[in-house]
PDB file of C-alpha atoms in Angstrom:
ATOM      1  CA  GLU A 894      11.450  44.538   2.267  1.00 80.00           C
ATOM      2  CA  ALA A 895       8.186  46.099   2.677  1.00 81.00           C
ATOM      3  CA  GLN A 896       6.266  45.390  -0.442  1.00 94.00           C
ATOM      4  CA  VAL A 897       3.137  45.053  -2.351  1.00 97.00           C
ATOM      5  CA  THR A 898       3.255  42.303  -5.036  1.00 97.00           C
ATOM      6  CA  GLN A 899       1.019  41.591  -7.999  1.00 98.00           C
ATOM      7  CA  ASN A 900       0.803  38.576 -10.255  1.00 98.00           C
ATOM      8  CA  PRO A 901       0.838  38.566 -13.050  1.00 98.00           C
ATOM      9  CA  ARG A 902       2.424  41.587 -14.448  1.00 97.00           C
ATOM     10  CA  TYR A 903       1.216  41.198 -17.883  1.00 97.00           C
ATOM     11  CA  LEU A 904      -1.757  39.091 -19.312  1.00 97.00           C
ATOM     12  CA  ILE A 905      -3.127  38.596 -22.565  1.00 97.00           C
ATOM     13  CA  THR A 906      -6.629  36.736 -22.705  1.00 96.00           C
ATOM     14  CA  VAL A 907      -9.745  36.362 -24.601  1.00 97.00           C
ATOM     15  CA  THR A 908     -13.194  37.507 -23.741  1.00 97.00           C
ATOM     16  CA  GLY A 909     -15.319  35.265 -21.078  1.00 96.00           C
ATOM     17  CA  LYS A 910     -12.079  33.449 -19.884  1.00 97.00           C
ATOM     18  CA  LYS A 911     -12.223  34.025 -15.988  1.00 97.00           C
ATOM     19  CA  LEU A 912      -9.022  35.211 -14.544  1.00 97.00           C
ATOM     20  CA  THR A 913      -7.669  36.366 -11.267  1.00 98.00           C
ATOM     21  CA  VAL A 914      -4.907  38.939 -10.482  1.00 98.00           C
ATOM     22  CA  THR A 915      -3.414  38.380  -7.028  1.00 98.00           C
ATOM     23  CA  CYS A 916      -2.134  40.983  -4.671  1.00 98.00           C
ATOM     24  CA  SER A 917      -0.385  40.403  -1.460  1.00 98.00           C
ATOM     25  CA  GLN A 918       1.503  42.789   1.223  1.00 97.00           C
ATOM     26  CA  ASN A 919       3.821  42.045   3.897  1.00 96.00           C
ATOM     27  CA  MET A 920       3.131  44.933   5.933  1.00 95.00           C
ATOM     28  CA  ASN A 921       0.102  43.840   7.971  1.00 95.00           C
ATOM     29  CA  HIS A 922      -1.791  46.668   6.491  1.00 96.00           C
ATOM     30  CA  GLU A 923      -5.524  46.638   7.315  1.00 95.00           C
ATOM     31  CA  TYR A 924      -6.648  48.842   4.211  1.00 95.00           C
ATOM     32  CA  MET A 925      -6.318  47.182   0.650  1.00 97.00           C
ATOM     33  CA  SER A 926      -7.694  48.581  -2.699  1.00 96.00           C
ATOM     34  CA  TRP A 927      -7.871  47.993  -6.390  1.00 98.00           C
ATOM     35  CA  TYR A 928      -7.523  50.623  -9.042  1.00 97.00           C
ATOM     36  CA  ARG A 929      -7.656  50.602 -12.753  1.00 98.00           C
ATOM     37  CA  GLN A 930      -5.688  53.326 -14.755  1.00 97.00           C
ATOM     38  CA  ASP A 931      -6.847  54.414 -18.174  1.00 95.00           C
ATOM     39  CA  PRO A 932      -5.338  57.300 -20.249  1.00 89.00           C
ATOM     40  CA  GLY A 933      -6.908  60.800 -19.246  1.00 85.00           C
ATOM     41  CA  LEU A 934      -9.179  59.109 -16.540  1.00 88.00           C
ATOM     42  CA  GLY A 935      -6.574  58.699 -14.000  1.00 90.00           C
ATOM     43  CA  LEU A 936      -6.885  56.089 -11.132  1.00 94.00           C
ATOM     44  CA  ARG A 937     -10.391  54.682 -10.600  1.00 95.00           C
ATOM     45  CA  GLN A 938     -11.092  52.759  -7.515  1.00 94.00           C
ATOM     46  CA  ILE A 939     -12.853  49.344  -8.107  1.00 97.00           C
ATOM     47  CA  TYR A 940     -13.069  47.899  -4.684  1.00 96.00           C
ATOM     48  CA  TYR A 941     -11.579  48.448  -1.487  1.00 94.00           C
ATOM     49  CA  SER A 942     -11.530  46.494   1.803  1.00 95.00           C
ATOM     50  CA  MET A 943     -10.950  48.287   5.156  1.00 93.00           C
ATOM     51  CA  ASN A 944     -10.175  44.953   6.971  1.00 93.00           C
ATOM     52  CA  VAL A 945     -10.514  40.885   6.674  1.00 94.00           C
ATOM     53  CA  GLU A 946     -14.077  40.104   5.327  1.00 91.00           C
ATOM     54  CA  VAL A 947     -14.897  43.705   4.803  1.00 92.00           C
ATOM     55  CA  THR A 948     -15.133  44.882   1.281  1.00 95.00           C
ATOM     56  CA  ASP A 949     -16.814  47.857  -0.410  1.00 93.00           C
ATOM     57  CA  LYS A 950     -17.373  48.913  -3.804  1.00 93.00           C
ATOM     58  CA  GLY A 951     -15.420  51.893  -5.244  1.00 92.00           C
ATOM     59  CA  ASP A 952     -16.344  54.034  -8.330  1.00 90.00           C
ATOM     60  CA  VAL A 953     -16.225  51.242 -11.066  1.00 95.00           C
ATOM     61  CA  PRO A 954     -16.863  47.987  -9.502  1.00 97.00           C
ATOM     62  CA  GLU A 955     -19.110  46.409 -12.503  1.00 97.00           C
ATOM     63  CA  GLY A 956     -17.438  43.228 -13.822  1.00 97.00           C
ATOM     64  CA  TYR A 957     -15.127  42.661 -10.950  1.00 98.00           C
ATOM     65  CA  LYS A 958     -15.121  40.707  -7.753  1.00 98.00           C
ATOM     66  CA  VAL A 959     -12.838  40.594  -4.654  1.00 98.00           C
ATOM     67  CA  SER A 960     -12.269  38.832  -1.436  1.00 96.00           C
ATOM     68  CA  ARG A 961     -10.331  39.500   1.797  1.00 97.00           C
ATOM     69  CA  LYS A 962     -10.025  36.119   3.526  1.00 97.00           C
ATOM     70  CA  GLU A 963      -6.880  36.927   5.047  1.00 96.00           C
ATOM     71  CA  LYS A 964      -5.183  40.221   5.749  1.00 96.00           C
ATOM     72  CA  ARG A 965      -2.226  40.052   3.442  1.00 97.00           C
ATOM     73  CA  ASN A 966      -4.092  38.824   0.273  1.00 98.00           C
ATOM     74  CA  PHE A 967      -6.628  40.809  -1.854  1.00 98.00           C
ATOM     75  CA  PRO A 968      -7.271  39.004  -5.214  1.00 98.00           C
ATOM     76  CA  LEU A 969      -9.104  40.733  -8.087  1.00 98.00           C
ATOM     77  CA  ILE A 970     -11.436  38.384  -9.908  1.00 98.00           C
ATOM     78  CA  LEU A 971     -12.778  39.029 -13.532  1.00 98.00           C
ATOM     79  CA  GLU A 972     -15.314  36.392 -13.772  1.00 96.00           C
ATOM     80  CA  SER A 973     -16.022  37.170 -17.505  1.00 97.00           C
ATOM     81  CA  PRO A 974     -13.613  39.581 -18.897  1.00 97.00           C
ATOM     82  CA  SER A 975     -14.632  42.044 -21.602  1.00 97.00           C
ATOM     83  CA  PRO A 976     -12.515  44.231 -23.911  1.00 97.00           C
ATOM     84  CA  ASN A 977     -13.313  47.429 -21.895  1.00 97.00           C
ATOM     85  CA  GLN A 978     -11.718  45.884 -19.071  1.00 98.00           C
ATOM     86  CA  THR A 979      -8.333  45.940 -20.952  1.00 98.00           C
ATOM     87  CA  SER A 980      -6.425  48.254 -18.418  1.00 98.00           C
ATOM     88  CA  LEU A 981      -3.520  48.837 -16.184  1.00 98.00           C
ATOM     89  CA  TYR A 982      -4.537  47.810 -12.574  1.00 98.00           C
ATOM     90  CA  PHE A 983      -2.771  48.675  -9.508  1.00 98.00           C
ATOM     91  CA  CYS A 984      -3.205  47.284  -5.957  1.00 98.00           C
ATOM     92  CA  ALA A 985      -2.454  49.266  -3.004  1.00 97.00           C
ATOM     93  CA  SER A 986      -2.402  49.035   0.979  1.00 97.00           C
ATOM     94  CA  SER A 987      -2.030  51.101   3.768  1.00 95.00           C
ATOM     95  CA  GLU A 988      -1.979  50.792   7.585  1.00 93.00           C
ATOM     96  CA  GLN A 989      -5.324  52.740   7.687  1.00 88.00           C
ATOM     97  CA  VAL A 990      -7.392  54.208   4.885  1.00 82.00           C
ATOM     98  CA  PHE A 991      -6.118  57.786   5.817  1.00 81.00           C
ATOM     99  CA  GLU A 992      -2.369  56.739   5.696  1.00 86.00           C
ATOM    100  CA  THR A 993       0.224  56.470   3.026  1.00 90.00           C
ATOM    101  CA  GLN A 994      -0.872  53.940   0.254  1.00 92.00           C
ATOM    102  CA  TYR A 995       1.696  51.767  -1.065  1.00 96.00           C
ATOM    103  CA  PHE A 996       1.245  50.618  -4.654  1.00 97.00           C
ATOM    104  CA  GLY A 997       2.115  47.402  -6.311  1.00 97.00           C
ATOM    105  CA  PRO A 998       4.119  47.489  -9.695  1.00 97.00           C
ATOM    106  CA  GLY A 999       0.816  47.090 -11.731  1.00 98.00           C
ATOM    107  CA  THR A1000      -0.672  44.346 -13.837  1.00 98.00           C
ATOM    108  CA  ARG A1001      -1.267  45.193 -17.605  1.00 98.00           C
ATOM    109  CA  LEU A1002      -4.206  43.285 -18.927  1.00 98.00           C
ATOM    110  CA  LEU A1003      -5.258  43.056 -22.449  1.00 98.00           C
ATOM    111  CA  VAL A1004      -8.687  41.225 -23.252  1.00 97.00           C
ATOM    112  CA  LEU A1005      -8.943  40.320 -26.866  1.00 97.00           C
TER     113      LEU A1005
ATOM    114  CA  GLY B 240     -21.061  60.388  -6.150  1.00 73.00           C
ATOM    115  CA  GLN B 241     -17.892  62.078  -5.209  1.00 77.00           C
ATOM    116  CA  GLN B 242     -15.942  63.544  -8.138  1.00 87.00           C
ATOM    117  CA  VAL B 243     -12.419  64.993  -8.147  1.00 92.00           C
ATOM    118  CA  MET B 244     -11.527  67.212 -11.043  1.00 95.00           C
ATOM    119  CA  GLN B 245      -7.882  68.103 -11.654  1.00 96.00           C
ATOM    120  CA  ILE B 246      -6.341  70.550 -14.010  1.00 96.00           C
ATOM    121  CA  PRO B 247      -4.614  70.966 -16.293  1.00 97.00           C
ATOM    122  CA  GLN B 248      -4.215  67.813 -18.037  1.00 95.00           C
ATOM    123  CA  TYR B 249      -0.809  68.599 -19.202  1.00 96.00           C
ATOM    124  CA  GLN B 250       1.863  70.894 -18.614  1.00 97.00           C
ATOM    125  CA  HIS B 251       4.966  71.656 -20.524  1.00 97.00           C
ATOM    126  CA  VAL B 252       7.545  73.835 -18.735  1.00 97.00           C
ATOM    127  CA  GLN B 253      11.289  75.022 -19.056  1.00 98.00           C
ATOM    128  CA  GLU B 254      13.489  73.969 -16.390  1.00 98.00           C
ATOM    129  CA  GLY B 255      13.664  76.556 -13.730  1.00 97.00           C
ATOM    130  CA  GLU B 256       9.934  77.572 -14.352  1.00 98.00           C
ATOM    131  CA  ASP B 257       7.051  76.992 -11.534  1.00 98.00           C
ATOM    132  CA  PHE B 258       4.453  74.458 -11.999  1.00 97.00           C
ATOM    133  CA  THR B 259       0.879  74.388 -10.380  1.00 98.00           C
ATOM    134  CA  THR B 260      -1.805  71.660 -10.434  1.00 98.00           C
ATOM    135  CA  TYR B 261      -5.390  72.207  -9.023  1.00 98.00           C
ATOM    136  CA  CYS B 262      -7.832  69.845  -7.642  1.00 97.00           C
ATOM    137  CA  ASN B 263     -11.491  70.448  -6.996  1.00 96.00           C
ATOM    138  CA  SER B 264     -13.825  67.957  -5.157  1.00 93.00           C
ATOM    139  CA  SER B 265     -17.754  68.081  -5.580  1.00 90.00           C
ATOM    140  CA  THR B 266     -17.796  67.227  -2.180  1.00 90.00           C
ATOM    141  CA  THR B 267     -16.148  68.146   1.239  1.00 90.00           C
ATOM    142  CA  LEU B 268     -13.255  65.784   1.846  1.00 89.00           C
ATOM    143  CA  SER B 269     -12.028  64.200   4.987  1.00 88.00           C
ATOM    144  CA  ASN B 270      -8.451  64.547   3.683  1.00 91.00           C
ATOM    145  CA  ILE B 271      -6.431  64.996   0.342  1.00 94.00           C
ATOM    146  CA  GLN B 272      -3.329  62.781  -0.604  1.00 95.00           C
ATOM    147  CA  TRP B 273      -0.854  63.689  -3.408  1.00 97.00           C
ATOM    148  CA  TYR B 274       0.908  61.023  -5.491  1.00 97.00           C
ATOM    149  CA  LYS B 275       3.556  61.333  -8.210  1.00 98.00           C
ATOM    150  CA  GLN B 276       3.856  58.501 -11.067  1.00 97.00           C
ATOM    151  CA  ARG B 277       6.901  58.387 -12.984  1.00 97.00           C
ATOM    152  CA  PRO B 278       6.548  57.210 -16.563  1.00 93.00           C
ATOM    153  CA  GLY B 279       6.252  53.329 -16.568  1.00 93.00           C
ATOM    154  CA  GLY B 280       6.203  53.226 -12.806  1.00 96.00           C
ATOM    155  CA  HIS B 281       3.458  53.234 -10.178  1.00 96.00           C
ATOM    156  CA  PRO B 282       2.011  55.952  -7.897  1.00 97.00           C
ATOM    157  CA  VAL B 283       4.131  56.892  -5.023  1.00 96.00           C
ATOM    158  CA  PHE B 284       2.740  58.779  -1.972  1.00 95.00           C
ATOM    159  CA  LEU B 285       3.955  62.445  -1.573  1.00 96.00           C
ATOM    160  CA  ILE B 286       1.632  63.910   1.210  1.00 95.00           C
ATOM    161  CA  GLN B 287      -1.501  64.092   2.945  1.00 94.00           C
ATOM    162  CA  LEU B 288      -3.292  66.995   4.119  1.00 95.00           C
ATOM    163  CA  VAL B 289      -6.096  66.843   6.703  1.00 94.00           C
ATOM    164  CA  LYS B 290      -6.891  70.291   8.061  1.00 95.00           C
ATOM    165  CA  SER B 291      -8.875  73.066   6.577  1.00 96.00           C
ATOM    166  CA  GLY B 292      -6.462  75.563   5.111  1.00 97.00           C
ATOM    167  CA  GLU B 293      -3.531  73.514   5.716  1.00 97.00           C
ATOM    168  CA  VAL B 294      -0.200  74.096   3.950  1.00 98.00           C
ATOM    169  CA  LYS B 295       2.822  71.994   3.932  1.00 97.00           C
ATOM    170  CA  LYS B 296       6.166  72.102   2.290  1.00 97.00           C
ATOM    171  CA  GLN B 297       8.512  69.394   0.990  1.00 96.00           C
ATOM    172  CA  LYS B 298      11.616  71.271  -0.360  1.00 96.00           C
ATOM    173  CA  ARG B 299      10.291  72.977  -3.488  1.00 97.00           C
ATOM    174  CA  LEU B 300       6.973  71.339  -3.510  1.00 98.00           C
ATOM    175  CA  THR B 301       4.068  73.435  -1.671  1.00 98.00           C
ATOM    176  CA  PHE B 302       0.882  71.852  -0.787  1.00 98.00           C
ATOM    177  CA  GLN B 303      -2.536  73.584   0.040  1.00 98.00           C
ATOM    178  CA  PHE B 304      -5.637  72.244   1.293  1.00 97.00           C
ATOM    179  CA  GLY B 305      -8.682  74.804   0.887  1.00 96.00           C
ATOM    180  CA  GLU B 306     -10.615  76.393   3.702  1.00 95.00           C
ATOM    181  CA  ALA B 307     -13.842  74.573   2.693  1.00 94.00           C
ATOM    182  CA  LYS B 308     -11.845  71.280   2.296  1.00 93.00           C
ATOM    183  CA  LYS B 309     -13.141  70.870  -1.405  1.00 94.00           C
ATOM    184  CA  ASN B 310     -10.029  72.045  -3.195  1.00 96.00           C
ATOM    185  CA  SER B 311      -6.346  71.560  -3.059  1.00 97.00           C
ATOM    186  CA  SER B 312      -3.209  72.481  -5.114  1.00 98.00           C
ATOM    187  CA  LEU B 313       0.296  71.321  -5.564  1.00 98.00           C
ATOM    188  CA  HIS B 314       2.955  73.924  -6.490  1.00 98.00           C
ATOM    189  CA  ILE B 315       6.568  73.364  -7.697  1.00 98.00           C
ATOM    190  CA  THR B 316       9.184  76.128  -7.497  1.00 98.00           C
ATOM    191  CA  ALA B 317      11.915  76.119 -10.187  1.00 98.00           C
ATOM    192  CA  THR B 318      11.121  72.819 -11.715  1.00 98.00           C
ATOM    193  CA  GLN B 319      13.828  70.215 -12.494  1.00 97.00           C
ATOM    194  CA  THR B 320      14.021  67.430 -15.011  1.00 96.00           C
ATOM    195  CA  THR B 321      13.603  65.096 -12.081  1.00 96.00           C
ATOM    196  CA  ASP B 322      10.056  66.529 -11.425  1.00 97.00           C
ATOM    197  CA  VAL B 323       8.800  64.810 -14.622  1.00 98.00           C
ATOM    198  CA  GLY B 324       5.930  62.495 -14.172  1.00 97.00           C
ATOM    199  CA  THR B 325       2.320  62.604 -13.589  1.00 97.00           C
ATOM    200  CA  TYR B 326       1.022  64.321 -10.485  1.00 98.00           C
ATOM    201  CA  PHE B 327      -2.466  62.871  -8.910  1.00 97.00           C
ATOM    202  CA  CYS B 328      -4.534  64.273  -6.201  1.00 96.00           C
ATOM    203  CA  ALA B 329      -6.873  61.734  -4.266  1.00 94.00           C
ATOM    204  CA  GLY B 330      -9.739  62.627  -1.969  1.00 92.00           C
ATOM    205  CA  LEU B 331     -10.792  60.453   0.768  1.00 87.00           C
ATOM    206  CA  GLY B 332     -14.757  60.881   1.266  1.00 76.00           C
ATOM    207  CA  GLY B 333     -16.694  61.016   4.623  1.00 69.00           C
ATOM    208  CA  GLY B 334     -19.733  59.586   6.206  1.00 69.00           C
ATOM    209  CA  THR B 335     -21.011  56.688   3.857  1.00 68.00           C
ATOM    210  CA  SER B 336     -18.190  57.067   1.533  1.00 70.00           C
ATOM    211  CA  TYR B 337     -15.764  56.713   4.060  1.00 74.00           C
ATOM    212  CA  GLY B 338     -12.945  54.472   2.605  1.00 79.00           C
ATOM    213  CA  LYS B 339     -13.340  55.370  -0.709  1.00 84.00           C
ATOM    214  CA  LEU B 340     -10.565  57.267  -2.294  1.00 88.00           C
ATOM    215  CA  THR B 341     -11.176  59.331  -5.439  1.00 91.00           C
ATOM    216  CA  PHE B 342      -8.328  60.246  -7.870  1.00 93.00           C
ATOM    217  CA  GLY B 343      -8.270  63.101  -9.876  1.00 94.00           C
ATOM    218  CA  GLN B 344      -7.296  62.683 -13.818  1.00 94.00           C
ATOM    219  CA  GLY B 345      -3.540  63.571 -13.159  1.00 96.00           C
ATOM    220  CA  THR B 346      -1.596  66.322 -14.456  1.00 97.00           C
ATOM    221  CA  ILE B 347       1.268  65.126 -16.865  1.00 97.00           C
ATOM    222  CA  LEU B 348       4.443  67.294 -16.254  1.00 98.00           C
ATOM    223  CA  THR B 349       7.207  67.694 -18.939  1.00 97.00           C
ATOM    224  CA  VAL B 350      10.198  69.558 -18.099  1.00 97.00           C
ATOM    225  CA  HIS B 351      12.205  70.844 -21.104  1.00 95.00           C
ATOM    226  CA  PRO B 352      15.983  71.197 -20.099  1.00 92.00           C
TER     227      PRO B 352
END
């Protein structure tokens, strides 16, 4: 089944404790991206990747890191999480940037 | 940077009434995409518009892309309770912003039976 998977789905952590949210797609898509969703603000793009080893900042990259070492995986890293990073995070992929984006199920993060 | 504004933020309708949500970009877009997110779910792609002045229809849904490629709208005719959810537009930038997808804030649609 074609899908985008994210892990974990739910996470409660404390300020400053490094964490990684994994994202994997099995559709051989070139484009992958991360978004955060907050009430009243819609979806805001954190980082995107046009292809392996190519990543670029979205609108809200501060406090996040990503890597794209292989096509199927695009992990989101929070080196030192802070409470303002409490949010719902979505990973998405598409064949090309201008194609249909397929979203993962989301990761709900709470930083205390 | 590129900004995409979407209005209204909320819309309550009676089943059978029409619904429209509007998106406006601060810059010219390469294309615009529309997504629907059901409560508790993830965004699901609806359609993409690329050409200036383009109009596309999907059953009761009509999508338009403005002549200047800076605005777009989604119109639902005769809403049903299954239309409930949040509708987002997302604009793809051009030039040095190519690859960056900017979403509007979304319109939350409630349909009363």
